[in-house]
Amino acid sequence: MGEEATGERSFSSRDEWELMYRNGLSPAVIARTCNVPVVTVNRTLGRRAREDPRLRDEHLSNAPGTPVDVPTPAWTARLREFRTFLTENGRPPGTTAGSSPAERSLARWLSTQRTLHKQGKLSEARIRHLDQAGPWRSSYRQDRDERHWQQCLTRLAHFRATGGRWPAWKNPAGKTNGSSAPGCTGSVKPPAKPG
């Protein structure tokens, strides 16, 4: 069963595979085009790359560029929901106990966008659209914690400026002093910076 019987051309020359790879084709495309298993192409190209370290660089320089990621209609619809939620509620969606299922769903979608952004997998177009929509780079909880931290820092600065000393949790006798900034205990730490 040669070419004539199947109607498909079978390239058996590993030199042709290397040439196709150098010209930017992926091993999967080469295997499909040449009607051979992809594992065979990968093995051959791996061997050739060890012999010629420039092979991979030449492949990458000739490979087609990453396609522009245009937001899909479904993604754009979620973005519209996010804008509407911000307008109506004055805050990003959250996953608190009192949140509606729609709000929790939108919060999860937004969390996914943040995760993709931190991993470097969110396109510039989507980042630009989200930035134009409103605050999305940190969660509602992160924003709340940041506000609390800033309030504690302000109270601490005021205490230090008016009292001339740092607050203490306990006095030397071991009794609770009560002189720390109200609501700001030693457990309050600055929140993690968003990605």
PDB file of C-alpha atoms in Angstrom:
ATOM      1  CA  MET A   1       0.000   0.000   0.000  1.00  0.00           C
ATOM      2  CA  GLY A   2       2.064   2.864  -1.262  1.00  0.00           C
ATOM      3  CA  GLU A   3       1.175   6.380  -2.176  1.00  0.00           C
ATOM      4  CA  GLU A   4      -0.943   5.266  -5.050  1.00  0.00           C
ATOM      5  CA  ALA A   5      -3.289   3.163  -2.887  1.00  0.00           C
ATOM      6  CA  THR A   6      -3.885   5.677  -0.102  1.00  0.00           C
ATOM      7  CA  GLY A   7      -3.627   8.876  -2.094  1.00  0.00           C
ATOM      8  CA  GLU A   8      -1.379  10.354   0.625  1.00  0.00           C
ATOM      9  CA  ARG A   9       2.283  11.129   0.276  1.00  0.00           C
ATOM     10  CA  SER A  10       4.580   9.654   2.897  1.00  0.00           C
ATOM     11  CA  PHE A  11       7.870  11.438   3.505  1.00  0.00           C
ATOM     12  CA  SER A  12      10.424   9.131   4.964  1.00  0.00           C
ATOM     13  CA  SER A  13      13.403  11.454   4.609  1.00  0.00           C
ATOM     14  CA  ARG A  14      14.423  12.797   7.965  1.00  0.00           C
ATOM     15  CA  ASP A  15      16.265  15.561   6.126  1.00  0.00           C
ATOM     16  CA  GLU A  16      12.902  16.831   4.852  1.00  0.00           C
ATOM     17  CA  TRP A  17      11.523  16.790   8.422  1.00  0.00           C
ATOM     18  CA  GLU A  18      14.491  18.847   9.584  1.00  0.00           C
ATOM     19  CA  LEU A  19      14.002  21.306   6.729  1.00  0.00           C
ATOM     20  CA  MET A  20      10.304  21.689   7.559  1.00  0.00           C
ATOM     21  CA  TYR A  21      11.166  22.186  11.242  1.00  0.00           C
ATOM     22  CA  ARG A  22      13.826  24.789  10.384  1.00  0.00           C
ATOM     23  CA  ASN A  23      11.184  26.622   8.354  1.00  0.00           C
ATOM     24  CA  GLY A  24       8.913  26.936  11.397  1.00  0.00           C
ATOM     25  CA  LEU A  25       6.560  23.936  11.189  1.00  0.00           C
ATOM     26  CA  SER A  26       5.766  22.178  14.463  1.00  0.00           C
ATOM     27  CA  PRO A  27       6.533  18.461  14.915  1.00  0.00           C
ATOM     28  CA  ALA A  28       2.778  17.734  15.002  1.00  0.00           C
ATOM     29  CA  VAL A  29       2.216  19.453  11.652  1.00  0.00           C
ATOM     30  CA  ILE A  30       5.233  17.672  10.151  1.00  0.00           C
ATOM     31  CA  ALA A  31       3.924  14.306  11.373  1.00  0.00           C
ATOM     32  CA  ARG A  32       0.446  14.988  10.002  1.00  0.00           C
ATOM     33  CA  THR A  33       1.821  16.233   6.668  1.00  0.00           C
ATOM     34  CA  CYS A  34       4.242  13.326   6.295  1.00  0.00           C
ATOM     35  CA  ASN A  35       1.825  10.678   7.540  1.00  0.00           C
ATOM     36  CA  VAL A  36       4.152   9.430  10.289  1.00  0.00           C
ATOM     37  CA  PRO A  37       3.800   9.187  14.086  1.00  0.00           C
ATOM     38  CA  VAL A  38       4.587  12.442  15.891  1.00  0.00           C
ATOM     39  CA  VAL A  39       6.758  10.561  18.383  1.00  0.00           C
ATOM     40  CA  THR A  40       9.056   9.518  15.511  1.00  0.00           C
ATOM     41  CA  VAL A  41       9.354  13.110  14.317  1.00  0.00           C
ATOM     42  CA  ASN A  42      10.030  14.343  17.881  1.00  0.00           C
ATOM     43  CA  ARG A  43      12.713  11.692  18.417  1.00  0.00           C
ATOM     44  CA  THR A  44      14.434  12.526  15.125  1.00  0.00           C
ATOM     45  CA  LEU A  45      14.294  16.293  15.672  1.00  0.00           C
ATOM     46  CA  GLY A  46      15.557  15.885  19.239  1.00  0.00           C
ATOM     47  CA  ARG A  47      18.549  13.940  17.967  1.00  0.00           C
ATOM     48  CA  ARG A  48      19.200  16.513  15.239  1.00  0.00           C
ATOM     49  CA  ALA A  49      18.910  19.380  17.774  1.00  0.00           C
ATOM     50  CA  ARG A  50      21.574  17.765  19.966  1.00  0.00           C
ATOM     51  CA  GLU A  51      23.855  17.594  16.918  1.00  0.00           C
ATOM     52  CA  ASP A  52      23.048  21.162  15.797  1.00  0.00           C
ATOM     53  CA  PRO A  53      22.136  23.518  18.686  1.00  0.00           C
ATOM     54  CA  ARG A  54      21.077  26.245  16.212  1.00  0.00           C
ATOM     55  CA  LEU A  55      18.195  24.087  14.944  1.00  0.00           C
ATOM     56  CA  ARG A  56      15.716  25.171  17.668  1.00  0.00           C
ATOM     57  CA  ASP A  57      16.665  28.850  17.340  1.00  0.00           C
ATOM     58  CA  GLU A  58      16.160  28.722  13.574  1.00  0.00           C
ATOM     59  CA  HIS A  59      12.800  26.984  14.089  1.00  0.00           C
ATOM     60  CA  LEU A  60      11.645  29.655  16.553  1.00  0.00           C
ATOM     61  CA  SER A  61      12.735  32.522  14.325  1.00  0.00           C
ATOM     62  CA  ASN A  62      10.756  31.070  11.405  1.00  0.00           C
ATOM     63  CA  ALA A  63       7.705  29.888  13.374  1.00  0.00           C
ATOM     64  CA  PRO A  64       4.529  31.879  12.804  1.00  0.00           C
ATOM     65  CA  GLY A  65       3.847  34.543  15.415  1.00  0.00           C
ATOM     66  CA  THR A  66       1.267  34.173  18.144  1.00  0.00           C
ATOM     67  CA  PRO A  67      -2.159  35.082  16.780  1.00  0.00           C
ATOM     68  CA  VAL A  68      -3.814  38.172  18.197  1.00  0.00           C
ATOM     69  CA  ASP A  69      -6.303  37.147  20.852  1.00  0.00           C
ATOM     70  CA  VAL A  70      -9.515  38.977  20.089  1.00  0.00           C
ATOM     71  CA  PRO A  71     -12.046  38.712  22.922  1.00  0.00           C
ATOM     72  CA  THR A  72     -14.806  36.241  22.111  1.00  0.00           C
ATOM     73  CA  PRO A  73     -18.485  37.221  22.240  1.00  0.00           C
ATOM     74  CA  ALA A  74     -18.937  35.144  25.433  1.00  0.00           C
ATOM     75  CA  TRP A  75     -15.955  36.866  27.088  1.00  0.00           C
ATOM     76  CA  THR A  76     -17.252  40.278  25.995  1.00  0.00           C
ATOM     77  CA  ALA A  77     -20.678  39.460  27.477  1.00  0.00           C
ATOM     78  CA  ARG A  78     -19.057  38.653  30.847  1.00  0.00           C
ATOM     79  CA  LEU A  79     -17.116  41.910  30.646  1.00  0.00           C
ATOM     80  CA  ARG A  80     -20.418  43.770  30.116  1.00  0.00           C
ATOM     81  CA  GLU A  81     -21.865  41.989  33.177  1.00  0.00           C
ATOM     82  CA  PHE A  82     -18.810  43.085  35.173  1.00  0.00           C
ATOM     83  CA  ARG A  83     -19.226  46.725  34.083  1.00  0.00           C
ATOM     84  CA  THR A  84     -22.938  46.630  34.933  1.00  0.00           C
ATOM     85  CA  PHE A  85     -22.222  45.131  38.357  1.00  0.00           C
ATOM     86  CA  LEU A  86     -19.639  47.834  39.112  1.00  0.00           C
ATOM     87  CA  THR A  87     -22.063  50.570  38.065  1.00  0.00           C
ATOM     88  CA  GLU A  88     -24.974  49.197  40.097  1.00  0.00           C
ATOM     89  CA  ASN A  89     -23.062  48.153  43.236  1.00  0.00           C
ATOM     90  CA  GLY A  90     -20.024  50.439  43.315  1.00  0.00           C
ATOM     91  CA  ARG A  91     -17.715  47.505  44.027  1.00  0.00           C
ATOM     92  CA  PRO A  92     -16.353  44.390  42.328  1.00  0.00           C
ATOM     93  CA  PRO A  93     -18.322  41.142  42.721  1.00  0.00           C
ATOM     94  CA  GLY A  94     -17.560  38.969  45.735  1.00  0.00           C
ATOM     95  CA  THR A  95     -18.153  35.427  46.973  1.00  0.00           C
ATOM     96  CA  THR A  96     -19.501  36.251  50.426  1.00  0.00           C
ATOM     97  CA  ALA A  97     -22.388  34.338  51.980  1.00  0.00           C
ATOM     98  CA  GLY A  98     -24.883  37.060  51.016  1.00  0.00           C
ATOM     99  CA  SER A  99     -23.832  37.095  47.358  1.00  0.00           C
ATOM    100  CA  SER A 100     -26.290  35.967  44.716  1.00  0.00           C
ATOM    101  CA  PRO A 101     -25.340  32.997  42.515  1.00  0.00           C
ATOM    102  CA  ALA A 102     -24.880  35.407  39.586  1.00  0.00           C
ATOM    103  CA  GLU A 103     -22.508  37.574  41.645  1.00  0.00           C
ATOM    104  CA  ARG A 104     -20.487  34.535  42.790  1.00  0.00           C
ATOM    105  CA  SER A 105     -20.270  33.319  39.194  1.00  0.00           C
ATOM    106  CA  LEU A 106     -19.020  36.713  38.033  1.00  0.00           C
ATOM    107  CA  ALA A 107     -16.518  36.828  40.921  1.00  0.00           C
ATOM    108  CA  ARG A 108     -15.167  33.408  39.891  1.00  0.00           C
ATOM    109  CA  TRP A 109     -14.853  34.596  36.273  1.00  0.00           C
ATOM    110  CA  LEU A 110     -12.939  37.659  37.467  1.00  0.00           C
ATOM    111  CA  SER A 111     -10.723  35.459  39.658  1.00  0.00           C
ATOM    112  CA  THR A 112      -9.933  33.345  36.593  1.00  0.00           C
ATOM    113  CA  GLN A 113      -8.937  36.492  34.678  1.00  0.00           C
ATOM    114  CA  ARG A 114      -6.602  37.500  37.548  1.00  0.00           C
ATOM    115  CA  THR A 115      -5.061  34.014  37.581  1.00  0.00           C
ATOM    116  CA  LEU A 116      -4.517  34.061  33.818  1.00  0.00           C
ATOM    117  CA  HIS A 117      -2.959  37.516  34.144  1.00  0.00           C
ATOM    118  CA  LYS A 118      -0.561  36.368  36.877  1.00  0.00           C
ATOM    119  CA  GLN A 119       0.431  33.398  34.706  1.00  0.00           C
ATOM    120  CA  GLY A 120       1.032  35.705  31.735  1.00  0.00           C
ATOM    121  CA  LYS A 121      -1.744  34.031  29.740  1.00  0.00           C
ATOM    122  CA  LEU A 122      -4.174  36.956  29.484  1.00  0.00           C
ATOM    123  CA  SER A 123      -3.889  38.828  26.191  1.00  0.00           C
ATOM    124  CA  GLU A 124      -3.097  42.523  26.032  1.00  0.00           C
ATOM    125  CA  ALA A 125      -6.487  43.163  24.430  1.00  0.00           C
ATOM    126  CA  ARG A 126      -8.322  41.544  27.337  1.00  0.00           C
ATOM    127  CA  ILE A 127      -6.155  43.337  29.909  1.00  0.00           C
ATOM    128  CA  ARG A 128      -6.926  46.650  28.207  1.00  0.00           C
ATOM    129  CA  HIS A 129     -10.689  45.930  28.196  1.00  0.00           C
ATOM    130  CA  LEU A 130     -10.645  44.931  31.884  1.00  0.00           C
ATOM    131  CA  ASP A 131      -8.609  48.012  32.835  1.00  0.00           C
ATOM    132  CA  GLN A 132     -11.157  50.218  31.075  1.00  0.00           C
ATOM    133  CA  ALA A 133     -14.036  48.459  32.871  1.00  0.00           C
ATOM    134  CA  GLY A 134     -12.842  49.164  36.398  1.00  0.00           C
ATOM    135  CA  PRO A 135     -10.879  47.669  39.288  1.00  0.00           C
ATOM    136  CA  TRP A 136     -10.249  43.988  38.581  1.00  0.00           C
ATOM    137  CA  ARG A 137      -6.611  43.270  39.461  1.00  0.00           C
ATOM    138  CA  SER A 138      -7.371  42.519  43.100  1.00  0.00           C
ATOM    139  CA  SER A 139     -10.295  40.778  44.784  1.00  0.00           C
ATOM    140  CA  TYR A 140     -12.897  42.449  46.976  1.00  0.00           C
ATOM    141  CA  ARG A 141     -11.264  40.773  49.985  1.00  0.00           C
ATOM    142  CA  GLN A 142      -7.819  42.075  49.003  1.00  0.00           C
ATOM    143  CA  ASP A 143      -9.237  45.579  48.641  1.00  0.00           C
ATOM    144  CA  ARG A 144     -10.958  45.327  52.040  1.00  0.00           C
ATOM    145  CA  ASP A 145      -7.756  44.084  53.690  1.00  0.00           C
ATOM    146  CA  GLU A 146      -5.761  46.871  52.045  1.00  0.00           C
ATOM    147  CA  ARG A 147      -8.220  49.505  53.379  1.00  0.00           C
ATOM    148  CA  HIS A 148      -8.010  47.985  56.873  1.00  0.00           C
ATOM    149  CA  TRP A 149      -4.224  47.974  56.731  1.00  0.00           C
ATOM    150  CA  GLN A 150      -4.150  51.624  55.647  1.00  0.00           C
ATOM    151  CA  GLN A 151      -6.545  52.579  58.485  1.00  0.00           C
ATOM    152  CA  CYS A 152      -4.343  50.807  61.035  1.00  0.00           C
ATOM    153  CA  LEU A 153      -1.246  52.445  59.628  1.00  0.00           C
ATOM    154  CA  THR A 154      -2.904  55.875  59.888  1.00  0.00           C
ATOM    155  CA  ARG A 155      -3.941  55.207  63.510  1.00  0.00           C
ATOM    156  CA  LEU A 156      -0.437  54.005  64.336  1.00  0.00           C
ATOM    157  CA  ALA A 157       1.140  57.108  62.804  1.00  0.00           C
ATOM    158  CA  HIS A 158      -1.268  59.309  64.785  1.00  0.00           C
ATOM    159  CA  PHE A 159      -0.502  57.418  68.024  1.00  0.00           C
ATOM    160  CA  ARG A 160       3.245  57.766  67.442  1.00  0.00           C
ATOM    161  CA  ALA A 161       2.959  61.480  66.571  1.00  0.00           C
ATOM    162  CA  THR A 162       0.814  62.381  69.597  1.00  0.00           C
ATOM    163  CA  GLY A 163       2.319  59.995  72.159  1.00  0.00           C
ATOM    164  CA  GLY A 164       5.943  60.177  71.106  1.00  0.00           C
ATOM    165  CA  ARG A 165       6.339  56.416  71.453  1.00  0.00           C
ATOM    166  CA  TRP A 166       5.332  53.139  69.874  1.00  0.00           C
ATOM    167  CA  PRO A 167       2.288  51.377  71.292  1.00  0.00           C
ATOM    168  CA  ALA A 168       2.866  48.342  73.489  1.00  0.00           C
ATOM    169  CA  TRP A 169       0.637  45.306  73.802  1.00  0.00           C
ATOM    170  CA  LYS A 170       1.625  44.686  77.418  1.00  0.00           C
ATOM    171  CA  ASN A 171       3.376  46.807  79.985  1.00  0.00           C
ATOM    172  CA  PRO A 172       6.450  45.497  81.852  1.00  0.00           C
ATOM    173  CA  ALA A 173       4.217  44.095  84.612  1.00  0.00           C
ATOM    174  CA  GLY A 174       2.525  41.855  82.012  1.00  0.00           C
ATOM    175  CA  LYS A 175      -0.874  43.521  82.164  1.00  0.00           C
ATOM    176  CA  THR A 176      -2.756  44.478  79.037  1.00  0.00           C
ATOM    177  CA  ASN A 177      -1.921  48.052  78.319  1.00  0.00           C
ATOM    178  CA  GLY A 178      -4.651  48.959  75.869  1.00  0.00           C
ATOM    179  CA  SER A 179      -2.376  51.521  74.295  1.00  0.00           C
ATOM    180  CA  SER A 180      -2.133  49.918  70.890  1.00  0.00           C
ATOM    181  CA  ALA A 181      -3.934  51.515  67.992  1.00  0.00           C
ATOM    182  CA  PRO A 182      -7.591  50.407  68.256  1.00  0.00           C
ATOM    183  CA  GLY A 183      -8.427  47.441  66.084  1.00  0.00           C
ATOM    184  CA  CYS A 184      -4.828  46.963  65.037  1.00  0.00           C
ATOM    185  CA  THR A 185      -3.185  44.068  66.794  1.00  0.00           C
ATOM    186  CA  GLY A 186       0.139  42.417  66.052  1.00  0.00           C
ATOM    187  CA  SER A 187      -1.642  39.993  63.745  1.00  0.00           C
ATOM    188  CA  VAL A 188      -2.385  42.705  61.209  1.00  0.00           C
ATOM    189  CA  LYS A 189       0.133  42.382  58.389  1.00  0.00           C
ATOM    190  CA  PRO A 190       0.365  44.287  55.159  1.00  0.00           C
ATOM    191  CA  PRO A 191      -1.659  42.517  52.476  1.00  0.00           C
ATOM    192  CA  ALA A 192       0.126  40.799  49.618  1.00  0.00           C
ATOM    193  CA  LYS A 193       0.647  42.992  46.595  1.00  0.00           C
ATOM    194  CA  PRO A 194      -1.611  41.957  43.683  1.00  0.00           C
ATOM    195  CA  GLY A 195       0.175  40.391  40.649  1.00  0.00           C
TER     196      GLY A 195
END
